[in-house]
């Protein structure tokens, strides 16, 4: 199954609730991160829970293990079901997030390679591949890999096997959903939905891609 994950990055609660409400019937999960949380506080997670969808905390956590676990505990106490961390701080830092996630029956995803043009500057030369291998050893649930470079995501799929790949970069960043959907377990879409005049219809437009990966 390929899930459609809404990146809910607007910075007011009014917009966030309006867009989530319109999109909810057509999506499988909501990802929120700094833009919305810094504007409205962590408690917005409790309100978004009302839509009955998994909530993923995209804080790209990237610190020492102790700080990572303190952050992760806050995330799961706030009602999230998943957390995203960076892999480059090392396996002990990733394991700290994985432990808290699994203690809370949640999931932990690790950024292996980023989708923007600059994402190719440092996540190259085998770094993303090493992060993907580390993710398996650390027991994380999957990786984040770019929809904008499907050839890279295909290589990371070979490493990650049946663990999940969530893939941002569709729509506003130019990634082709038809190309990436069959390769990954979730496509992450933000502006193409939340900047639309009709976010419900925009989300519904991805219906044929949901379930593309069998
Ligand atoms: O569709 P967009 O471009 O409006 O939004 C994409 C979302 O995915 C946005 O919330 C980004 O912060 C996030 N994202 C990327 O765009 N690229 C990455 O490499 C990684 C992420 C991400 O979600 O990381 C967990």
mmCIF file of C-alpha atoms and ligand atoms in Angstrom:
data_model
loop_
_atom_site.group_PDB
_atom_site.id
_atom_site.type_symbol
_atom_site.label_atom_id
_atom_site.label_comp_id
_atom_site.label_asym_id
_atom_site.label_seq_id
_atom_site.Cartn_x
_atom_site.Cartn_y
_atom_site.Cartn_z
ATOM 1 C CA UNK A 1 0.000 0.000 0.000
ATOM 2 C CA UNK A 2 1.161 3.523 -0.688
ATOM 3 C CA UNK A 3 -0.129 5.921 1.919
ATOM 4 C CA UNK A 4 -0.804 9.579 1.285
ATOM 5 C CA UNK A 5 0.701 11.620 4.121
ATOM 6 C CA UNK A 6 -0.295 15.269 4.392
ATOM 7 C CA UNK A 7 2.576 17.579 5.383
ATOM 8 C CA UNK A 8 0.547 20.068 7.388
ATOM 9 C CA UNK A 9 2.894 23.045 7.422
ATOM 10 C CA UNK A 10 0.587 26.091 7.547
ATOM 11 C CA UNK A 11 1.337 28.265 10.555
ATOM 12 C CA UNK A 12 -2.066 29.005 11.982
ATOM 13 C CA UNK A 13 -4.385 26.657 13.794
ATOM 14 C CA UNK A 14 -7.323 27.914 11.754
ATOM 15 C CA UNK A 15 -5.680 26.997 8.470
ATOM 16 C CA UNK A 16 -4.321 23.727 9.807
ATOM 17 C CA UNK A 17 -7.717 22.567 11.082
ATOM 18 C CA UNK A 18 -9.528 23.685 7.919
ATOM 19 C CA UNK A 19 -7.081 21.889 5.641
ATOM 20 C CA UNK A 20 -6.873 18.752 7.772
ATOM 21 C CA UNK A 21 -10.642 18.570 7.927
ATOM 22 C CA UNK A 22 -11.011 18.861 4.152
ATOM 23 C CA UNK A 23 -8.216 16.416 3.382
ATOM 24 C CA UNK A 24 -8.877 13.865 6.143
ATOM 25 C CA UNK A 25 -11.167 11.549 4.140
ATOM 26 C CA UNK A 26 -8.522 11.267 1.410
ATOM 27 C CA UNK A 27 -5.300 10.811 3.392
ATOM 28 C CA UNK A 28 -3.724 8.128 5.571
ATOM 29 C CA UNK A 29 -1.658 10.185 8.024
ATOM 30 C CA UNK A 30 -0.749 13.744 8.973
ATOM 31 C CA UNK A 31 2.831 14.917 9.395
ATOM 32 C CA UNK A 32 3.477 18.083 11.361
ATOM 33 C CA UNK A 33 6.708 19.797 12.228
ATOM 34 C CA UNK A 34 8.293 23.038 13.293
ATOM 35 C CA UNK A 35 6.213 25.483 11.210
ATOM 36 C CA UNK A 36 2.931 24.553 12.881
ATOM 37 C CA UNK A 37 4.250 23.512 16.306
ATOM 38 C CA UNK A 38 6.333 26.661 16.792
ATOM 39 C CA UNK A 39 3.342 28.762 15.817
ATOM 40 C CA UNK A 40 0.655 26.959 17.772
ATOM 41 C CA UNK A 41 2.345 24.721 20.332
ATOM 42 C CA UNK A 42 2.511 20.995 20.817
ATOM 43 C CA UNK A 43 -1.077 20.833 22.031
ATOM 44 C CA UNK A 44 -2.337 21.172 18.483
ATOM 45 C CA UNK A 45 -1.545 17.473 18.194
ATOM 46 C CA UNK A 46 -4.422 16.726 20.554
ATOM 47 C CA UNK A 47 -6.825 18.651 18.332
ATOM 48 C CA UNK A 48 -5.571 16.992 15.167
ATOM 49 C CA UNK A 49 -6.076 13.593 16.798
ATOM 50 C CA UNK A 50 -9.797 14.224 16.358
ATOM 51 C CA UNK A 51 -9.438 13.278 12.691
ATOM 52 C CA UNK A 52 -8.561 9.731 13.711
ATOM 53 C CA UNK A 53 -5.393 9.575 11.616
ATOM 54 C CA UNK A 54 -1.837 8.663 12.632
ATOM 55 C CA UNK A 55 0.144 11.778 13.537
ATOM 56 C CA UNK A 56 3.827 11.878 12.660
ATOM 57 C CA UNK A 57 6.146 14.363 14.371
ATOM 58 C CA UNK A 58 8.674 15.688 11.887
ATOM 59 C CA UNK A 59 11.249 17.304 14.143
ATOM 60 C CA UNK A 60 14.177 15.692 12.322
ATOM 61 C CA UNK A 61 15.625 15.071 15.758
ATOM 62 C CA UNK A 62 19.423 15.266 15.589
ATOM 63 C CA UNK A 63 21.077 15.366 19.000
ATOM 64 C CA UNK A 64 22.904 13.220 21.518
ATOM 65 C CA UNK A 65 21.011 10.124 22.662
ATOM 66 C CA UNK A 66 19.858 11.615 25.970
ATOM 67 C CA UNK A 67 18.450 14.759 24.378
ATOM 68 C CA UNK A 68 16.871 12.684 21.608
ATOM 69 C CA UNK A 69 15.051 10.519 24.118
ATOM 70 C CA UNK A 70 13.837 13.569 26.064
ATOM 71 C CA UNK A 71 12.439 15.043 22.839
ATOM 72 C CA UNK A 72 10.885 11.743 21.793
ATOM 73 C CA UNK A 73 9.144 11.326 25.150
ATOM 74 C CA UNK A 74 7.523 14.751 24.759
ATOM 75 C CA UNK A 75 6.388 13.796 21.265
ATOM 76 C CA UNK A 76 4.665 10.584 22.300
ATOM 77 C CA UNK A 77 3.172 12.149 25.426
ATOM 78 C CA UNK A 78 1.624 14.757 23.126
ATOM 79 C CA UNK A 79 -0.215 12.016 21.249
ATOM 80 C CA UNK A 80 1.917 11.390 18.184
ATOM 81 C CA UNK A 81 2.230 7.893 16.777
ATOM 82 C CA UNK A 82 5.474 8.429 14.915
ATOM 83 C CA UNK A 83 8.663 10.445 15.078
ATOM 84 C CA UNK A 84 11.234 11.384 12.446
ATOM 85 C CA UNK A 85 14.891 11.759 13.344
ATOM 86 C CA UNK A 86 18.103 12.331 11.444
ATOM 87 C CA UNK A 87 20.560 9.505 10.956
ATOM 88 C CA UNK A 88 23.805 11.461 10.741
ATOM 89 C CA UNK A 89 24.223 11.953 14.536
ATOM 90 C CA UNK A 90 24.858 8.201 14.688
ATOM 91 C CA UNK A 91 23.285 4.903 15.605
ATOM 92 C CA UNK A 92 23.136 5.560 19.357
ATOM 93 C CA UNK A 93 21.116 8.731 18.758
ATOM 94 C CA UNK A 94 18.782 6.889 16.403
ATOM 95 C CA UNK A 95 18.391 3.997 18.850
ATOM 96 C CA UNK A 96 17.321 6.460 21.550
ATOM 97 C CA UNK A 97 14.397 7.605 19.383
ATOM 98 C CA UNK A 98 13.559 4.056 18.318
ATOM 99 C CA UNK A 99 13.389 2.887 21.936
ATOM 100 C CA UNK A 100 11.011 5.630 23.016
ATOM 101 C CA UNK A 101 8.885 5.135 19.889
ATOM 102 C CA UNK A 102 8.589 1.391 20.420
ATOM 103 C CA UNK A 103 8.020 1.742 24.175
ATOM 104 C CA UNK A 104 5.010 3.826 23.163
ATOM 105 C CA UNK A 105 3.884 1.458 20.396
ATOM 106 C CA UNK A 106 4.888 4.089 17.893
ATOM 107 C CA UNK A 107 7.176 4.246 14.901
ATOM 108 C CA UNK A 108 10.500 5.902 14.191
ATOM 109 C CA UNK A 109 11.637 7.004 10.736
ATOM 110 C CA UNK A 110 15.114 8.186 9.864
ATOM 111 C CA UNK A 111 16.049 10.702 7.163
ATOM 112 C CA UNK A 112 18.399 8.906 4.777
ATOM 113 C CA UNK A 113 18.526 11.459 1.955
ATOM 114 C CA UNK A 114 16.745 14.764 1.450
ATOM 115 C CA UNK A 115 14.641 15.917 -1.473
ATOM 116 C CA UNK A 116 15.765 19.489 -2.132
ATOM 117 C CA UNK A 117 18.647 20.300 -4.523
ATOM 118 C CA UNK A 118 21.090 20.850 -1.638
ATOM 119 C CA UNK A 119 20.097 17.450 -0.294
ATOM 120 C CA UNK A 120 22.518 15.934 -2.788
ATOM 121 C CA UNK A 121 25.503 17.851 -1.390
ATOM 122 C CA UNK A 122 26.180 15.866 1.777
ATOM 123 C CA UNK A 123 23.900 12.820 1.535
ATOM 124 C CA UNK A 124 26.015 11.473 -1.308
ATOM 125 C CA UNK A 125 29.036 9.284 -1.808
ATOM 126 C CA UNK A 126 27.472 6.403 0.081
ATOM 127 C CA UNK A 127 26.241 8.351 3.118
ATOM 128 C CA UNK A 128 22.559 7.674 2.497
ATOM 129 C CA UNK A 129 23.289 4.006 1.900
ATOM 130 C CA UNK A 130 25.167 3.816 5.209
ATOM 131 C CA UNK A 131 22.318 5.521 7.024
ATOM 132 C CA UNK A 132 19.853 3.053 5.487
ATOM 133 C CA UNK A 133 21.952 0.099 6.674
ATOM 134 C CA UNK A 134 22.229 1.620 10.132
ATOM 135 C CA UNK A 135 18.447 2.032 10.235
ATOM 136 C CA UNK A 136 18.064 -1.721 9.877
ATOM 137 C CA UNK A 137 20.594 -2.440 12.643
ATOM 138 C CA UNK A 138 18.987 0.155 14.913
ATOM 139 C CA UNK A 139 15.554 -1.414 14.458
ATOM 140 C CA UNK A 140 13.907 1.730 13.097
ATOM 141 C CA UNK A 141 10.725 1.378 11.103
ATOM 142 C CA UNK A 142 11.927 2.984 7.914
ATOM 143 C CA UNK A 143 13.551 5.876 6.133
ATOM 144 C CA UNK A 144 12.748 9.164 4.455
ATOM 145 C CA UNK A 145 13.993 9.214 0.851
ATOM 146 C CA UNK A 146 13.442 11.701 -1.974
ATOM 147 C CA UNK A 147 10.629 11.646 -4.515
ATOM 148 C CA UNK A 148 12.692 14.131 -6.490
ATOM 149 C CA UNK A 149 15.417 11.554 -7.146
ATOM 150 C CA UNK A 150 13.599 8.257 -7.668
ATOM 151 C CA UNK A 151 16.777 6.599 -8.913
ATOM 152 C CA UNK A 152 18.300 7.189 -5.474
ATOM 153 C CA UNK A 153 15.189 5.977 -3.678
ATOM 154 C CA UNK A 154 15.284 2.809 -5.799
ATOM 155 C CA UNK A 155 18.833 2.121 -4.584
ATOM 156 C CA UNK A 156 17.823 2.773 -0.974
ATOM 157 C CA UNK A 157 14.864 0.398 -1.394
ATOM 158 C CA UNK A 158 17.303 -2.398 -2.213
ATOM 159 C CA UNK A 159 19.045 -1.795 1.097
ATOM 160 C CA UNK A 160 16.009 -1.198 3.266
ATOM 161 C CA UNK A 161 14.055 -4.206 1.979
ATOM 162 C CA UNK A 162 10.593 -4.457 3.472
ATOM 163 C CA UNK A 163 11.008 -1.603 5.933
ATOM 164 C CA UNK A 164 9.035 1.456 5.010
ATOM 165 C CA UNK A 165 10.081 4.367 2.838
ATOM 166 C CA UNK A 166 8.238 7.660 3.205
ATOM 167 C CA UNK A 167 8.966 10.035 0.372
ATOM 168 C CA UNK A 168 8.596 13.836 0.227
ATOM 169 C CA UNK A 169 9.106 16.019 -2.818
ATOM 170 C CA UNK A 170 5.970 15.325 -4.835
ATOM 171 C CA UNK A 171 4.132 18.346 -6.234
ATOM 172 C CA UNK A 172 5.749 21.648 -5.240
ATOM 173 C CA UNK A 173 9.292 20.235 -5.409
ATOM 174 C CA UNK A 174 8.668 18.632 -8.781
ATOM 175 C CA UNK A 175 8.694 14.937 -7.897
ATOM 176 C CA UNK A 176 6.441 12.829 -10.105
ATOM 177 C CA UNK A 177 3.952 10.920 -7.961
ATOM 178 C CA UNK A 178 3.393 8.289 -10.657
ATOM 179 C CA UNK A 179 7.077 7.425 -10.661
ATOM 180 C CA UNK A 180 7.625 7.310 -6.914
ATOM 181 C CA UNK A 181 4.350 5.821 -5.672
ATOM 182 C CA UNK A 182 5.153 2.278 -6.753
ATOM 183 C CA UNK A 183 8.502 2.405 -4.976
ATOM 184 C CA UNK A 184 7.561 3.681 -1.550
ATOM 185 C CA UNK A 185 5.144 3.073 1.303
ATOM 186 C CA UNK A 186 4.061 6.662 1.718
ATOM 187 C CA UNK A 187 4.211 9.843 -0.305
ATOM 188 C CA UNK A 188 4.427 13.050 1.722
ATOM 189 C CA UNK A 189 2.613 15.978 0.092
ATOM 190 C CA UNK A 190 2.438 19.498 1.485
ATOM 191 C CA UNK A 191 1.919 22.594 -0.621
ATOM 192 C CA UNK A 192 0.195 20.808 -3.500
ATOM 193 C CA UNK A 193 -2.603 20.112 -1.021
ATOM 194 C CA UNK A 194 -2.512 22.859 1.612
ATOM 195 C CA UNK A 195 -2.006 25.743 -0.812
ATOM 196 C CA UNK A 196 -4.817 24.545 -3.041
ATOM 197 C CA UNK A 197 -8.104 26.456 -3.121
ATOM 198 C CA UNK A 198 -9.743 23.102 -2.541
ATOM 199 C CA UNK A 199 -7.485 20.960 -0.323
ATOM 200 C CA UNK A 200 -10.031 18.151 -0.207
ATOM 201 C CA UNK A 201 -10.118 17.848 -3.994
ATOM 202 C CA UNK A 202 -6.332 18.177 -4.192
ATOM 203 C CA UNK A 203 -5.890 15.323 -1.720
ATOM 204 C CA UNK A 204 -8.533 13.258 -3.507
ATOM 205 C CA UNK A 205 -6.514 13.729 -6.696
ATOM 206 C CA UNK A 206 -3.933 11.285 -5.325
ATOM 207 C CA UNK A 207 -6.515 8.526 -4.857
ATOM 208 C CA UNK A 208 -5.257 6.353 -7.697
ATOM 209 C CA UNK A 209 -1.749 6.329 -6.209
ATOM 210 C CA UNK A 210 -2.836 5.124 -2.800
ATOM 211 C CA UNK A 211 -2.342 1.409 -2.807
ATOM 212 C CA UNK A 212 -0.144 1.475 -5.904
ATOM 213 C CA UNK A 213 2.640 -0.368 -4.137
ATOM 214 C CA UNK A 214 1.459 -3.907 -3.519
HETATM 215 O O1 LIG B 1 5.194 19.116 -0.547
HETATM 216 P P1 LIG B 1 6.018 20.212 0.098
HETATM 217 O O2 LIG B 1 7.286 20.450 -0.620
HETATM 218 O O3 LIG B 1 5.230 21.437 0.363
HETATM 219 O O4 LIG B 1 6.384 19.685 1.566
HETATM 220 C C1 LIG B 1 7.230 18.605 1.772
HETATM 221 C C2 LIG B 1 7.284 18.267 3.229
HETATM 222 O O5 LIG B 1 8.208 17.204 3.413
HETATM 223 C C3 LIG B 1 7.758 19.413 4.115
HETATM 224 O O6 LIG B 1 7.098 19.271 5.376
HETATM 225 C C4 LIG B 1 9.243 19.146 4.271
HETATM 226 O O7 LIG B 1 9.737 19.641 5.492
HETATM 227 C C5 LIG B 1 9.280 17.619 4.236
HETATM 228 N N1 LIG B 1 10.528 17.029 3.714
HETATM 229 C C6 LIG B 1 11.027 17.401 2.494
HETATM 230 O O8 LIG B 1 10.419 18.166 1.757
HETATM 231 N N2 LIG B 1 12.224 16.896 2.075
HETATM 232 C C7 LIG B 1 12.946 16.015 2.793
HETATM 233 O O9 LIG B 1 14.003 15.576 2.347
HETATM 234 C C8 LIG B 1 12.425 15.574 4.017
HETATM 235 C C9 LIG B 1 11.195 16.045 4.428
HETATM 236 C C10 LIG B 1 10.598 15.377 5.534
HETATM 237 O O10 LIG B 1 9.420 15.212 5.693
HETATM 238 O O11 LIG B 1 11.450 14.824 6.380
HETATM 239 C C11 LIG B 1 10.970 14.035 7.393
#
